[in-house]
Amino acid sequence: GRTLALSGELDEGIALLQQALESAKQLHAMEPGSTLFQEDVGLYSAQLARLLRLHGDAAGAADSATQSLAMFEKMVAADSRQPVWQREQAETLTELATQAIAPGDRARATMLLRKALAILEPQLADNAQNRATVLAAADAWLRMAMLSPAPERTALAQHALAAIDAQTSGKSDPRLQALRAEALFILGHNAKASTIGETLVASGYRDAGFMSLLHANDIASKR
């Protein structure tokens, strides 16, 4: 489902993620003490929330992300030694913050992003090559940049760009490259960002959020 959504098949991606989430919920109901099934419910709820938001279903996105956060908060409270659960909690906080940005609730969005970064920045300092952490931290920094005045916005974009460029493997990951392009747009390096956009689109990458970014910056290859 996520792969289909990244290739532009948003409806199909949502349908498959909903199916995955329903299966995870059934397994969780059968074995409520299983942290594996708890994590699946939390993770698929967060991933579905993003797709629903990009599809324009704000209420559905908010409900799904809220369920995800509740699950991860419960898991982290039960065992705070699991960095993956904490990272996934931070990703859900970032999704909720992104949802708050659209209607202009800047105070809520800022609060949520600060919570997310309080989790992600120490994890990134411990392991700067963990791609999942880099993706999560860069995303949170760039969402915070949307809410910040010029000097801070520049610094946040530079943080994201530096973390991405520091990767010794996997730099071609389209999700990393999409965030790199966004950071470059913020920094005013539009030609470099546009080149990345053209390359990703040519490769078949059609994530709805990234395509909206290209539209906003008037990239000729947008489809």
PDB file of C-alpha atoms in Angstrom, residues 69 72-73 76 80 82-94 111-127 133 136-137 140-141:
ATOM      1  CA  LEU A  69      -0.328   8.101  19.229  1.00  0.00           C
ATOM      2  CA  PHE A  72       2.636   4.274  21.081  1.00  0.00           C
ATOM      3  CA  GLU A  73       2.261   6.314  24.269  1.00  0.00           C
ATOM      4  CA  VAL A  76       6.525   3.596  25.593  1.00  0.00           C
ATOM      5  CA  SER A  80      10.846   3.180  27.704  1.00  0.00           C
ATOM      6  CA  GLN A  82      12.608   0.645  23.029  1.00  0.00           C
ATOM      7  CA  PRO A  83      13.996   3.360  20.722  1.00  0.00           C
ATOM      8  CA  VAL A  84      12.012   2.140  17.704  1.00  0.00           C
ATOM      9  CA  TRP A  85       8.714   2.642  19.516  1.00  0.00           C
ATOM     10  CA  GLN A  86       9.846   6.092  20.587  1.00  0.00           C
ATOM     11  CA  ARG A  87      10.812   6.975  17.004  1.00  0.00           C
ATOM     12  CA  GLU A  88       7.454   5.777  15.732  1.00  0.00           C
ATOM     13  CA  GLN A  89       5.756   7.834  18.436  1.00  0.00           C
ATOM     14  CA  ALA A  90       7.724  10.858  17.229  1.00  0.00           C
ATOM     15  CA  GLU A  91       6.678  10.194  13.632  1.00  0.00           C
ATOM     16  CA  THR A  92       3.049  10.179  14.723  1.00  0.00           C
ATOM     17  CA  LEU A  93       3.571  13.451  16.592  1.00  0.00           C
ATOM     18  CA  THR A  94       4.979  14.928  13.373  1.00  0.00           C
ATOM     19  CA  MET A 111       4.228  21.959  20.508  1.00  0.00           C
ATOM     20  CA  LEU A 112       3.889  18.587  18.798  1.00  0.00           C
ATOM     21  CA  LEU A 113       7.024  19.073  16.723  1.00  0.00           C
ATOM     22  CA  ARG A 114       9.059  20.033  19.770  1.00  0.00           C
ATOM     23  CA  LYS A 115       7.972  16.789  21.419  1.00  0.00           C
ATOM     24  CA  ALA A 116       8.906  14.846  18.312  1.00  0.00           C
ATOM     25  CA  LEU A 117      12.330  16.452  18.011  1.00  0.00           C
ATOM     26  CA  ALA A 118      13.033  15.923  21.708  1.00  0.00           C
ATOM     27  CA  ILE A 119      12.862  12.215  20.878  1.00  0.00           C
ATOM     28  CA  LEU A 120      14.490  12.235  17.461  1.00  0.00           C
ATOM     29  CA  GLU A 121      17.474  14.546  17.914  1.00  0.00           C
ATOM     30  CA  PRO A 122      19.124  12.432  20.664  1.00  0.00           C
ATOM     31  CA  GLN A 123      18.513   9.292  18.609  1.00  0.00           C
ATOM     32  CA  LEU A 124      20.115  10.899  15.575  1.00  0.00           C
ATOM     33  CA  ALA A 125      23.088  11.989  17.662  1.00  0.00           C
ATOM     34  CA  ASP A 126      23.549   8.377  18.776  1.00  0.00           C
ATOM     35  CA  ASN A 127      23.270   6.940  15.275  1.00  0.00           C
ATOM     36  CA  THR A 133      15.735   8.209  12.199  1.00  0.00           C
ATOM     37  CA  ALA A 136      11.895  11.167  10.728  1.00  0.00           C
ATOM     38  CA  ALA A 137      14.168  13.943  12.011  1.00  0.00           C
ATOM     39  CA  ALA A 140      10.164  17.080  11.637  1.00  0.00           C
ATOM     40  CA  TRP A 141      12.798  19.798  11.056  1.00  0.00           C
TER      41      TRP A 141
END
